[in-house]
Amino acid sequence: MQHSSKMNTSDQLMLTAIDLMSEKGYNGVSTKEIAEKAGFSEKTLFRHFGNKRNILATAFNRFHYGPEMDSIFFDQIKWNLKADLQLISATYQGNMDRNRKLIKISQKMETDEHNELKKLTHDYPRQLKKYLTQYFSEMIRQKKVIQTDPEIQARMFLVMNYGAFMHGLETSLPEKDFISESVQLFTRGLSP
């Protein structure tokens, strides 16, 4: 998420909010502070979003990986385990890296106080788990992988990728090496 002088007002406000909230937390930033930092009045912020919660909800909807994953599962799957898992993993890792600040914000939100926003951040992983479960089920049906529990395989693949992303926050884990090795292990373990 980069700022550009050619962005529209809504985008400038949203990206400024993401920057400030990732640094200070959701509750640590006011709408006035967001508007001023973006170079607008608070009235402009309210006209575009109504409130701070709507800014963040718009950001989660716009920047999360849902549409990219929809495209993979509906248009790009080749029914080749290694190639498909590499594409899914690379897309997931790239999107998570681009959205590092949003993820940081969602992790810091108090669950009780922001239930609706927290739910929104969990919708995309749930959808990805559903897609992966369907994918593994079909691969089993086509006898391209061994008989296993497709939902468990989906969960394992997600946990592995999410863990690599989170671990990468603290170390210099080479993304391409992780994707190559993890997909190779997954493929070897599921191949008939």
XYZ file of C-alpha atoms in Angstrom:
192
model
C 0.000 0.000 0.000
C 1.784 3.058 -1.261
C 0.716 6.682 -1.234
C 0.623 8.565 -4.513
C -0.084 12.178 -5.303
C -2.665 11.027 -7.891
C -4.833 9.107 -5.400
C -8.388 10.152 -4.820
C -9.485 11.582 -1.481
C -10.960 8.317 -0.180
C -7.772 6.399 -0.944
C -5.596 9.041 0.691
C -7.736 8.993 3.821
C -7.829 5.198 3.921
C -4.074 4.723 3.448
C -3.305 7.405 6.018
C -5.649 5.659 8.474
C -3.895 2.336 7.844
C -0.485 3.904 8.451
C -1.569 5.599 11.668
C -3.536 2.647 13.029
C -0.721 0.186 12.354
C 1.578 2.467 14.322
C -0.733 3.582 17.150
C -3.536 1.020 17.150
C -7.169 1.475 16.202
C -8.097 3.225 19.451
C -4.935 5.336 19.443
C -5.977 7.373 16.407
C -8.812 9.857 16.016
C -10.701 10.740 12.857
C -9.410 14.286 13.202
C -5.810 13.042 13.279
C -6.376 10.862 10.202
C -7.960 13.710 8.259
C -5.272 16.228 9.189
C -2.415 13.839 8.381
C -4.009 13.129 4.974
C -4.395 16.867 4.337
C -8.180 17.072 4.623
C -10.796 18.235 7.089
C -12.520 15.852 9.448
C -15.764 16.778 7.674
C -14.295 15.387 4.431
C -13.445 12.131 6.186
C -16.998 11.840 7.520
C -18.429 12.611 4.062
C -16.376 9.778 2.505
C -16.594 7.139 5.244
C -18.942 8.233 8.013
C -16.646 6.969 10.766
C -13.336 5.331 11.564
C -14.791 1.817 11.573
C -15.981 2.230 7.976
C -12.506 3.320 6.875
C -11.023 0.128 8.231
C -13.836 -2.079 6.906
C -13.343 -0.565 3.443
C -9.605 -1.222 3.663
C -10.115 -4.853 4.728
C -12.539 -5.403 1.856
C -10.351 -3.728 -0.725
C -6.959 -5.121 0.157
C -7.630 -8.637 1.376
C -6.816 -11.550 -0.875
C -10.343 -12.707 -1.662
C -10.575 -11.607 -5.311
C -7.094 -12.910 -6.121
C -7.910 -16.296 -4.632
C -11.285 -16.392 -6.393
C -9.419 -15.922 -9.665
C -7.006 -18.743 -8.879
C -9.665 -21.263 -7.886
C -12.112 -20.351 -10.654
C -9.771 -19.626 -13.560
C -6.215 -20.812 -12.989
C -6.290 -24.242 -11.324
C -4.578 -26.836 -13.524
C -5.259 -29.882 -11.313
C -1.524 -30.339 -10.915
C -0.851 -30.470 -7.174
C 2.621 -28.962 -7.211
C 1.863 -26.181 -9.697
C -1.457 -25.298 -8.053
C -0.078 -25.200 -4.507
C 2.885 -23.087 -5.626
C 0.521 -20.576 -7.229
C -1.766 -20.503 -4.192
C 1.134 -20.168 -1.755
C 2.932 -17.470 -3.768
C -0.280 -15.452 -4.165
C -1.092 -15.801 -0.478
C 2.409 -14.807 0.661
C 2.548 -11.838 -1.716
C -0.812 -10.538 -0.607
C -0.062 -11.000 3.075
C 3.219 -9.139 2.647
C 1.509 -6.236 0.835
C -1.093 -6.049 3.614
C 1.294 -6.319 6.541
C -0.028 -3.108 8.144
C -3.674 -4.197 7.952
C -2.788 -7.549 9.472
C -0.944 -5.789 12.277
C -4.032 -3.647 12.944
C -6.373 -6.643 12.997
C -4.128 -8.528 15.420
C -4.112 -5.635 17.877
C -7.874 -5.042 17.904
C -9.707 -5.950 21.071
C -12.070 -8.783 20.116
C -15.056 -7.752 22.247
C -14.809 -4.115 21.260
C -14.437 -4.737 17.522
C -16.301 -8.004 16.925
C -17.701 -6.913 13.564
C -14.288 -5.888 12.216
C -12.616 -9.009 13.614
C -15.267 -11.146 11.914
C -14.506 -9.417 8.631
C -10.802 -10.257 8.942
C -11.683 -13.941 9.454
C -14.051 -14.209 6.496
C -11.263 -14.369 3.910
C -9.270 -17.176 5.572
C -12.516 -19.136 6.018
C -13.273 -18.718 2.322
C -9.750 -19.807 1.388
C -10.085 -22.877 3.633
C -13.352 -23.717 1.870
C -11.701 -23.399 -1.570
C -8.738 -25.517 -0.500
C -11.014 -28.180 0.998
C -12.963 -28.365 -2.263
C -9.701 -28.484 -4.207
C -8.284 -31.368 -2.148
C -11.633 -33.201 -2.354
C -11.583 -32.971 -6.131
C -7.920 -34.045 -6.273
C -8.866 -37.118 -4.196
C -11.825 -37.808 -6.490
C -9.505 -37.591 -9.517
C -7.084 -39.937 -7.691
C -4.292 -37.381 -8.026
C -3.650 -37.423 -4.259
C -3.985 -40.082 -1.595
C -7.198 -40.473 0.378
C -7.019 -38.068 3.335
C -9.320 -35.643 5.087
C -9.455 -32.674 2.659
C -10.417 -30.194 5.393
C -7.417 -31.203 7.504
C -5.141 -30.809 4.472
C -6.637 -27.364 3.801
C -6.087 -26.313 7.421
C -2.527 -27.623 7.405
C -1.708 -25.757 4.202
C -3.173 -22.517 5.583
C -1.434 -22.847 8.953
C 1.862 -23.579 7.235
C 1.563 -20.482 5.025
C 0.271 -18.196 7.774
C 3.020 -19.412 10.106
C 5.661 -18.700 7.473
C 4.282 -15.207 6.998
C 4.233 -14.527 10.745
C 7.683 -16.022 11.232
C 8.922 -13.923 8.331
C 8.019 -10.834 10.349
C 10.899 -11.690 12.677
C 13.438 -13.372 10.400
C 14.716 -13.147 6.875
C 12.948 -16.268 5.621
C 13.403 -16.388 1.823
C 9.870 -16.573 0.471
C 10.672 -18.465 -2.725
C 12.644 -21.100 -0.786
C 9.806 -21.557 1.682
C 7.231 -21.922 -1.099
C 9.366 -24.362 -3.076
C 10.290 -26.582 -0.113
C 6.906 -26.563 1.607
C 5.009 -27.319 -1.586
C 7.501 -30.068 -2.412
C 6.935 -31.679 0.994
C 3.158 -31.309 0.712
C 3.204 -32.777 -2.788
C 5.398 -35.697 -1.770
C 3.202 -36.453 1.234
C -0.049 -36.450 -0.758
C 1.089 -38.108 -3.986
C -0.279 -41.617 -4.611
